[in-house]
CSV table of C-alpha atoms and ligand atoms in Angstrom, one decimal:
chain,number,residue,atom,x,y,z
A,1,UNK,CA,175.2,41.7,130.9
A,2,UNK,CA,176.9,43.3,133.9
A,3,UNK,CA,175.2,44.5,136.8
A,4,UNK,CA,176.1,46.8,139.5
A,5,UNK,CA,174.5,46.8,143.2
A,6,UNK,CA,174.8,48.9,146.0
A,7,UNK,CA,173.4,49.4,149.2
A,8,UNK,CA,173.0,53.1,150.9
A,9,UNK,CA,171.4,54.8,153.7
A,10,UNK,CA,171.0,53.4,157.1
A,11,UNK,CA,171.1,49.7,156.5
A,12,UNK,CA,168.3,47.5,157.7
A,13,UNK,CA,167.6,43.6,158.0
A,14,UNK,CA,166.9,41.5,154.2
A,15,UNK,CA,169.3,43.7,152.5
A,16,UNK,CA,170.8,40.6,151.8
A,17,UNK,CA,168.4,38.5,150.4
A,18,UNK,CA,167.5,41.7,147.4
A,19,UNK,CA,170.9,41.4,146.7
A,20,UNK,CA,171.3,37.3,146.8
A,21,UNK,CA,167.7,37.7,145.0
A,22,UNK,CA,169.9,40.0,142.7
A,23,UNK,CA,172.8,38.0,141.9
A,24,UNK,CA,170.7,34.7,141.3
A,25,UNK,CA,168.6,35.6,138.3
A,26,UNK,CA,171.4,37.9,137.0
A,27,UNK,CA,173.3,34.7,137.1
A,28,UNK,CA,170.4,32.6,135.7
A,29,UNK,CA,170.3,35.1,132.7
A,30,UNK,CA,173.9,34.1,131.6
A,31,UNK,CA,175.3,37.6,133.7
A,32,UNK,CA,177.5,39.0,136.1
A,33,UNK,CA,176.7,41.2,139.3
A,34,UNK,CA,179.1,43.2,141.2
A,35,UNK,CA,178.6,44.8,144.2
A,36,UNK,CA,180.1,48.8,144.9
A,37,UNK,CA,181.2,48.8,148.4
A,38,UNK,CA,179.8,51.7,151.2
A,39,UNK,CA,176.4,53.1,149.4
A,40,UNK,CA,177.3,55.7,146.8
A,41,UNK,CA,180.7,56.3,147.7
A,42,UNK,CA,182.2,53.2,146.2
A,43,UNK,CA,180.3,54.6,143.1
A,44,UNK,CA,182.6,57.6,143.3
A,45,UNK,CA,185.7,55.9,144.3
A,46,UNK,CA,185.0,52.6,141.9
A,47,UNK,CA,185.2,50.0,144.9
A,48,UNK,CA,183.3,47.1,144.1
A,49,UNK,CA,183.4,42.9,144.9
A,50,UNK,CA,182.5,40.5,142.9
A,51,UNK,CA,179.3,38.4,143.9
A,52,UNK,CA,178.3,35.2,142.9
A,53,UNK,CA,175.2,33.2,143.5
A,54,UNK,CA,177.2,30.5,145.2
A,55,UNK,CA,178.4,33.1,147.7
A,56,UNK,CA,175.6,35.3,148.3
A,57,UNK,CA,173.4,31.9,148.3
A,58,UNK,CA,174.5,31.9,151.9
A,59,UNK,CA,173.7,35.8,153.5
A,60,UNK,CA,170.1,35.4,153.1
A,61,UNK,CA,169.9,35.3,157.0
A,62,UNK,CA,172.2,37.8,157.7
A,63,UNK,CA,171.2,41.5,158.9
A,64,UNK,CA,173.4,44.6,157.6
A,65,UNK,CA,174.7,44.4,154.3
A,66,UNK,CA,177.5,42.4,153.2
A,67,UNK,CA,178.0,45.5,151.0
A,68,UNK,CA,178.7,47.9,153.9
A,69,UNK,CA,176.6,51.4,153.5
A,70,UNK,CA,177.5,55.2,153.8
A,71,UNK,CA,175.2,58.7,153.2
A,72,UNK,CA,177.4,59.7,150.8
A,73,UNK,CA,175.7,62.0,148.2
A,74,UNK,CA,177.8,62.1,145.0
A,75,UNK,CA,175.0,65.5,144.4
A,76,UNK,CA,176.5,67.4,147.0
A,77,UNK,CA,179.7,68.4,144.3
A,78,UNK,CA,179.3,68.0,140.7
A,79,UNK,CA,182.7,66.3,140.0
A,80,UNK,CA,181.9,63.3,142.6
A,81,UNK,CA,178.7,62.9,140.2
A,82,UNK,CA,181.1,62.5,137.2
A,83,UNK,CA,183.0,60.4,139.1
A,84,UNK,CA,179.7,58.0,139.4
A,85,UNK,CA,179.3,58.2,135.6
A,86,UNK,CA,183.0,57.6,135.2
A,87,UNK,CA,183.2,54.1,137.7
A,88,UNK,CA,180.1,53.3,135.4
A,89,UNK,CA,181.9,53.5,132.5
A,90,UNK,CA,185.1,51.9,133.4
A,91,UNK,CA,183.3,48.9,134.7
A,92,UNK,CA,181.7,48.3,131.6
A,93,UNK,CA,178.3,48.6,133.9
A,94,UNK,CA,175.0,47.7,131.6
A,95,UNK,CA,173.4,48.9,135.1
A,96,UNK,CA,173.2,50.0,138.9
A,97,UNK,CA,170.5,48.7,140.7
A,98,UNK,CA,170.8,51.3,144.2
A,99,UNK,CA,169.0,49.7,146.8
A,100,UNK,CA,167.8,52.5,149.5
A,101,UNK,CA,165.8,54.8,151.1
A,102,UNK,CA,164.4,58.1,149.5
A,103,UNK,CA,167.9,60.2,149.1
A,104,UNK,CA,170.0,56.9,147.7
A,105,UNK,CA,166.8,56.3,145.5
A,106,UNK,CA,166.8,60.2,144.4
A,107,UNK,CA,170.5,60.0,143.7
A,108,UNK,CA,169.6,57.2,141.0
A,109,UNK,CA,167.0,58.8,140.2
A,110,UNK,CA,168.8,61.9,139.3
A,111,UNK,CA,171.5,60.3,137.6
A,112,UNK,CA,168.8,58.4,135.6
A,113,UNK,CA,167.5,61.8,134.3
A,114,UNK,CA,170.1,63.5,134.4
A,115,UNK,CA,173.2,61.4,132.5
A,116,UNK,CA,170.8,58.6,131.4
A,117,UNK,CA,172.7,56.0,133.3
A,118,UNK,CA,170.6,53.0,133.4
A,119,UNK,CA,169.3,53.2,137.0
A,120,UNK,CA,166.9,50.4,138.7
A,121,UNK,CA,165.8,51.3,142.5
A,122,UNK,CA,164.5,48.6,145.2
A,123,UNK,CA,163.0,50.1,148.1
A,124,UNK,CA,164.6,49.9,151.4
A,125,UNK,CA,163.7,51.4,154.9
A,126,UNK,CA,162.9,49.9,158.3
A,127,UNK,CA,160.8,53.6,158.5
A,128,UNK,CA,158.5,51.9,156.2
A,129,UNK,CA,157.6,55.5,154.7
A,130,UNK,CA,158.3,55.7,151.3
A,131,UNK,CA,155.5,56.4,148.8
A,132,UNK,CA,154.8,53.7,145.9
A,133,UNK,CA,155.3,50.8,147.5
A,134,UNK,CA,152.8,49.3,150.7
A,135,UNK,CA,155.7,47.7,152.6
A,136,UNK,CA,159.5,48.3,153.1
A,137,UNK,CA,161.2,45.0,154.0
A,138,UNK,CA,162.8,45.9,157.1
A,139,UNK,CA,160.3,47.0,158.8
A,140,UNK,CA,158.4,43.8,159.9
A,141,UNK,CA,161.5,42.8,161.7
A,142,UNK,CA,162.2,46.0,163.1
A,143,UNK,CA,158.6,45.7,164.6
A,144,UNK,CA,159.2,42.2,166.1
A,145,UNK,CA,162.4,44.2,167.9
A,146,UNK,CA,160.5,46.6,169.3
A,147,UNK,CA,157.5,43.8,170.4
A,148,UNK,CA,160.1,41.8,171.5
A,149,UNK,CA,161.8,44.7,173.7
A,150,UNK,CA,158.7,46.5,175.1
A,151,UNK,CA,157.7,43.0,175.9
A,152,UNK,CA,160.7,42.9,178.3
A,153,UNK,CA,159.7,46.1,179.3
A,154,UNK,CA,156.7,45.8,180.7
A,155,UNK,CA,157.6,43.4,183.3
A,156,UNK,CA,160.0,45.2,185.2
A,157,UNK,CA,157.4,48.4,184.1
A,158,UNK,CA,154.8,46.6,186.2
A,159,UNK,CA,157.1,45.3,189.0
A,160,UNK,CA,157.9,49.3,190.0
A,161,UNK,CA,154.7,51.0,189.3
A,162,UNK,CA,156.3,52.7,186.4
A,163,UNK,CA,155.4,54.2,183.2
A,164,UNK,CA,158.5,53.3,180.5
A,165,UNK,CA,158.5,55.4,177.9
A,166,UNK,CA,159.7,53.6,174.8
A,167,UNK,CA,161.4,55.8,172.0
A,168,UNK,CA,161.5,54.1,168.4
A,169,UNK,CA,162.5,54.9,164.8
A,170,UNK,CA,160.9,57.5,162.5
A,171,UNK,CA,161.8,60.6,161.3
A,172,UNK,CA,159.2,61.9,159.9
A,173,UNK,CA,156.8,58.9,160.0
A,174,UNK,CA,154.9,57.2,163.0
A,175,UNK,CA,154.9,53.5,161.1
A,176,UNK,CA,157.0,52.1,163.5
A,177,UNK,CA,155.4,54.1,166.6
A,178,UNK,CA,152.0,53.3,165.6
A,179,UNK,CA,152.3,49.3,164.6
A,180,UNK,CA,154.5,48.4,167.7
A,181,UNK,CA,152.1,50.5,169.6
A,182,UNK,CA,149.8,48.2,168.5
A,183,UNK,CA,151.5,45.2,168.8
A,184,UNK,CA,152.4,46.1,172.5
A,185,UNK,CA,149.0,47.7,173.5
A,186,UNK,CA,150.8,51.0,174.3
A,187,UNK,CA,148.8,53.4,176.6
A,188,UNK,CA,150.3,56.2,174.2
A,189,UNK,CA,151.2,56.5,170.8
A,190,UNK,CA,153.4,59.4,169.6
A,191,UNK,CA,154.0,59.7,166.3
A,192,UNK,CA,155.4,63.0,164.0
A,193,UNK,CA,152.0,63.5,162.1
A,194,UNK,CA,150.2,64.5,165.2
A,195,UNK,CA,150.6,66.4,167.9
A,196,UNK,CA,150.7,65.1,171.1
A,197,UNK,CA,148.8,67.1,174.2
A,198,UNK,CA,150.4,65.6,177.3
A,199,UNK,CA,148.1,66.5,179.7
A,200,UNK,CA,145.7,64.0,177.7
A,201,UNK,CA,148.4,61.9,178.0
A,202,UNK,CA,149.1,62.1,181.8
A,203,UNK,CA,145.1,62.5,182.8
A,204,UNK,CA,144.9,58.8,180.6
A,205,UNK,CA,148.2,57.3,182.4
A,206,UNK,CA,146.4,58.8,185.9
A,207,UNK,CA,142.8,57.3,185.0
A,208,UNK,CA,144.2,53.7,184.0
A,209,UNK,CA,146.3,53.7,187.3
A,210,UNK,CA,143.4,54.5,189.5
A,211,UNK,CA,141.4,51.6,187.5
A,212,UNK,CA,144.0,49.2,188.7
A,213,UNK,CA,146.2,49.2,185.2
A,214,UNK,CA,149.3,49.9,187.8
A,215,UNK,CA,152.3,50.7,185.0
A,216,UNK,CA,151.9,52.1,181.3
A,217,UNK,CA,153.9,51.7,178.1
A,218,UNK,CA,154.0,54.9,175.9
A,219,UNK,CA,155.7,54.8,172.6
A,220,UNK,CA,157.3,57.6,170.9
A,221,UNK,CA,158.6,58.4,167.5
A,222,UNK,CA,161.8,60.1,167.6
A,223,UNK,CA,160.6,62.5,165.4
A,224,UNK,CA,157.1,63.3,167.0
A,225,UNK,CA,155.5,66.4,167.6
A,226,UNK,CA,154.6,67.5,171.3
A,227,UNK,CA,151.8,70.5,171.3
A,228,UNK,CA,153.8,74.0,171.3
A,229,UNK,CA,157.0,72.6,171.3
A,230,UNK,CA,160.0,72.2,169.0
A,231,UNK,CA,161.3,69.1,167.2
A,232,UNK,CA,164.0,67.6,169.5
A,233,UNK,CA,167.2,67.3,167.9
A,234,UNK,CA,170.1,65.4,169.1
A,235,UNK,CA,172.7,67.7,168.1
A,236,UNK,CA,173.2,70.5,165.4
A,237,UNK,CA,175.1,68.3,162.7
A,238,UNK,CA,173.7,67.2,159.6
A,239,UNK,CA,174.9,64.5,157.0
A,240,UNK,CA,175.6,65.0,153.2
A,241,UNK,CA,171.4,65.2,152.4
A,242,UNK,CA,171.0,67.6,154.8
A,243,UNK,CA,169.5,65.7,157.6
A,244,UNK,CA,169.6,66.8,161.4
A,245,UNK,CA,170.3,63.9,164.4
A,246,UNK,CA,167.0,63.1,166.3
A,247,UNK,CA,166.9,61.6,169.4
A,248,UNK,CA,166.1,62.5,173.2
A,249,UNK,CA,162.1,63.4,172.8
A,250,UNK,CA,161.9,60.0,175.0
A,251,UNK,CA,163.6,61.5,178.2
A,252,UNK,CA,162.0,64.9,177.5
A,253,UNK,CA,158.7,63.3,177.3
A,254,UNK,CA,159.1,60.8,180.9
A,255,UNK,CA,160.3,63.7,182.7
A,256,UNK,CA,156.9,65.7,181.4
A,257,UNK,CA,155.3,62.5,182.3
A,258,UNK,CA,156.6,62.1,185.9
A,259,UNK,CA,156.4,66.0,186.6
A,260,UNK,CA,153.1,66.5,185.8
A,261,UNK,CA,151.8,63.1,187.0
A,262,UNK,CA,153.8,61.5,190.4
A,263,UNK,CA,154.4,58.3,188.7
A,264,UNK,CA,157.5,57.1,188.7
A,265,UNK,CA,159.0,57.3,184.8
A,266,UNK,CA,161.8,55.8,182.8
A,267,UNK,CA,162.9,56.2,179.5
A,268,UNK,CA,164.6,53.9,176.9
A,269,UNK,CA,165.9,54.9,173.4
A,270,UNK,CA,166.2,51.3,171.1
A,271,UNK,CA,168.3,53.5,168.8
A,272,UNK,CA,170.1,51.0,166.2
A,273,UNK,CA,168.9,47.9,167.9
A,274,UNK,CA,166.0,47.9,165.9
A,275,UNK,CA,168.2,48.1,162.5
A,276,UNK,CA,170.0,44.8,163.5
A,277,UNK,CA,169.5,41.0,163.5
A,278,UNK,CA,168.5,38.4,161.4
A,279,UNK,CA,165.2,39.3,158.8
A,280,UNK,CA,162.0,37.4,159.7
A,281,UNK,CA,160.3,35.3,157.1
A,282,UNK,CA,158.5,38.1,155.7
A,283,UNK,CA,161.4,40.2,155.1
A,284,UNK,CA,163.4,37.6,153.5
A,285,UNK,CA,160.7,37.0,150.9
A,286,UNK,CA,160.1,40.3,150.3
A,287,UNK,CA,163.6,41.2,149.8
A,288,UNK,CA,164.1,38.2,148.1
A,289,UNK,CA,161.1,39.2,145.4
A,290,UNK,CA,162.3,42.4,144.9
A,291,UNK,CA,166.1,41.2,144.0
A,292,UNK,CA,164.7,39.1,141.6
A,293,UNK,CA,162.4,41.7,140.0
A,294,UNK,CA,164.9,44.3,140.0
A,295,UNK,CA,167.7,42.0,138.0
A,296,UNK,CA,164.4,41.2,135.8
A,297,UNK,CA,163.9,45.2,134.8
A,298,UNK,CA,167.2,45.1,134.2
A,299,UNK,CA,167.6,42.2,131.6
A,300,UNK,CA,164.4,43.8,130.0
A,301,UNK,CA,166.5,47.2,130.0
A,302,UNK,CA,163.4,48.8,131.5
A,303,UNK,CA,165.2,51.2,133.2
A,304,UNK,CA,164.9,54.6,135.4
A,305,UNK,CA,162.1,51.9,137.4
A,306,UNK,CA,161.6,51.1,141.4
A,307,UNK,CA,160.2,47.4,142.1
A,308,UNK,CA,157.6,48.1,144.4
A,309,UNK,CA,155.3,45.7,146.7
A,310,UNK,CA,151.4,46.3,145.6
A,311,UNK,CA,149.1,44.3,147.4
A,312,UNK,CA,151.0,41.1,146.8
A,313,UNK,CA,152.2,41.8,143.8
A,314,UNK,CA,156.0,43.0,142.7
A,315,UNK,CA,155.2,45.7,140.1
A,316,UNK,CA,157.6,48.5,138.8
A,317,UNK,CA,156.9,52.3,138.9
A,318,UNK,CA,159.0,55.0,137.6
A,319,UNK,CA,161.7,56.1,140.1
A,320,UNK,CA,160.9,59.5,139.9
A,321,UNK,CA,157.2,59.0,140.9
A,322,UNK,CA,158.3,57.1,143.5
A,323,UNK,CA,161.3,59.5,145.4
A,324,UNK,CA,160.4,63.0,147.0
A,325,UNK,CA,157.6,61.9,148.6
A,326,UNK,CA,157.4,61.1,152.3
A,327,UNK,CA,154.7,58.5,152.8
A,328,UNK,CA,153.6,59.3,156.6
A,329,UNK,CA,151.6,57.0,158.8
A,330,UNK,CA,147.6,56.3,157.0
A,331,UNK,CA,145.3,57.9,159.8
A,332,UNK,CA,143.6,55.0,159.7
A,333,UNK,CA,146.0,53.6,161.6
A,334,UNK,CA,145.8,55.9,164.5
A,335,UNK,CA,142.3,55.7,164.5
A,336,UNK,CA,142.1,52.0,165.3
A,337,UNK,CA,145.0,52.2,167.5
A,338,UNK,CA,142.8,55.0,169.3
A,339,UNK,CA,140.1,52.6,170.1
A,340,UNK,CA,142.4,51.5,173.2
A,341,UNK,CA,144.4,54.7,173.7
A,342,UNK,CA,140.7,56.2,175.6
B,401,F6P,O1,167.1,54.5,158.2
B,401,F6P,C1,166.3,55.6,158.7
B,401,F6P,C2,166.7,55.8,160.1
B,401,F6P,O2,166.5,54.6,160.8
B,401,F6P,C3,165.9,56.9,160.8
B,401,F6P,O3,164.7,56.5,161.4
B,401,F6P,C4,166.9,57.4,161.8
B,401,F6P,O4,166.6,58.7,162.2
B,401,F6P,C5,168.2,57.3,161.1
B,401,F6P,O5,168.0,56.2,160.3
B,401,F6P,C6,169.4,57.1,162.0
B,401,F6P,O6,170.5,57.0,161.1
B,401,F6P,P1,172.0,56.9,161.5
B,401,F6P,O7,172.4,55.5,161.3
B,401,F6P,O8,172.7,57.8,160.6
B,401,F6P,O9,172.2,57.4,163.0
């Protein structure tokens, strides 16, 4: 059996282990994986490495992907989709396991239904907001990034009689806002599926400061909603699935903050940082599970799946259940972070 991998979308920490995961038990099962280079497009333009489980025995602590990753949608022109089909066949490929986010797991998806290529999908993002599956690995080290910065933070917050405002990760989903909030006992969570009144926010920062609580941590999702205003975009450009750049709500949201309150406020955007570094233990098994259950579905043939983490189990659903859907932040979640945002 010959297995193809690849990894696409913004990368994000254990990408590594699925794939040494991957390679292992292909190699266990008397087969060979190979790995496309740069997401999708070494799909279209047949680039691919070889991988073996002595190799990739020795990436499991390494962030990125050894694979690189791209956006690349072969969707966005027909004859790049044929191309996919074409590498497939060239390689002599019995299947591409596409380890991603939502549009890299809709591509396979697609060309799963579409050209019955024997797709397998492993869940990816440090946004942790895809539907059918609890956790994305990624994100738990993403979160101890964020702990570890707004822990840094806060110091120097509380030396200047400052409010930092902390802007994270999340498009469309306040995961990331709402568990490092959490983590960090933020004064303020601000996450995309509410939206936030500032002068609740500002009265709170004022009433905490004249209780002796002489700094305040608010965290906001890059893609969060403030009350009567418009999403904040970065600039106008999109990439091939059609996505706009976010970033800046952070500044916008200290200088509200300082304006409308007197307190001195700064602003910090982690940006990438918090796709980088080594994956913590949970990642690592995690990712490592999910490599080995993907090159499982694919030795049983049970294609056109996703792995997916359920409770502590690795189960598989079918891909297209499991891409279109944006899973957004549980309420749940915000209510018991409320309990100390009063
Ligand atoms: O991977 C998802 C994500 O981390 C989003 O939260 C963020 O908006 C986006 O990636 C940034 O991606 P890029 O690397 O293209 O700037």
């Amino acid at each position: 059996m010959k297995v193809a991998c690849l990894t696409g979308g913004g990368d994000c920490p254990a990408l590594n282990a699925v794939i040494r995961g991957l390679v292992r038990t292909v190699a266990n099962n008397g087969g060979e994986t190979i790995g496309l280079l740069e997401g999708w497009r070494g799909a279209i333009e047949g680039n691919f490495v070889a991988l073996n489980p002595m190799e990739t025995d020795e990436i499991l602590p390494l962030g990125g992907t050894i694979l690189g990753s791209s956006r690349t949608n072969p969707y966005k022109d027909e004859s790049l989709v044929q191309k996919v089909v074409d590498t497939f066949h060239a390689l002599k490929l019995d299947a591409l396991v596409a380890i991603g986010g939502d549009d890299t797991l809709g591509v396979a998806s697609k060309l799963y239904s579409d050209y019955n290529l024997p797709t397998i999908g492993c869940p990816k993002t440090i946004d942790n907001d895809l539907s059918s599956t609890d956790f994305t690995f990624g994100f738990d080290t993403c979160l101890n990034t964020v702990m570890d910065a707004v822990d840094k933070l806060r110091t120097t917050a509380e030396s200047h009689r400052r409010v930092i405002v902390v802007e994270v990760m999340g498009r469309h989903a306040g995961w990331i806002t709402c568990f490092s909030g959490i983590a960090c006992s933020a004064d303020a969570i601000l996450v995309p599926e509410q939206a936030a009144d500032l002068d609740a926010i500002c009265d709170l920062l004022k009433r905490r400061r004249e209780q002796g609580k002489k700094y305040g941590i608010v965290m906001v999702s890059e893609g969060a909603q403030l009350k009567g205003q418009d999403l904040v975009t970065k600039d106008a450009e999109i990439d091939d699935f059609g996505h706009v750049k976010l970033g800046g709500i952070g500044t916008r949201v200290a200088k509200i903050i300082q304006d409308k309150t007197g307190i001195e406020t700064r602003d910090v955007t982690l940006g990438h940082l918090q796709r980088g570094g080594s994956p913590s233990a949970y990642d690592r098994v995690l990712g490592t599970r999910l490599g080995i259950h993907a090159a499982r579905l694919a030795i049983k043939k049970d294609f056109g799946k996703m792995v997916a983490l359920r409770g502590l189990h690795i189960v598989s659903v079918p891909l297209a259940e499991a891409v279109g859907t944006m899973r957004t932040l549980y309420p749940e979640f915000m209510d018991e972070a409320g309990e100390f945002l009063k």
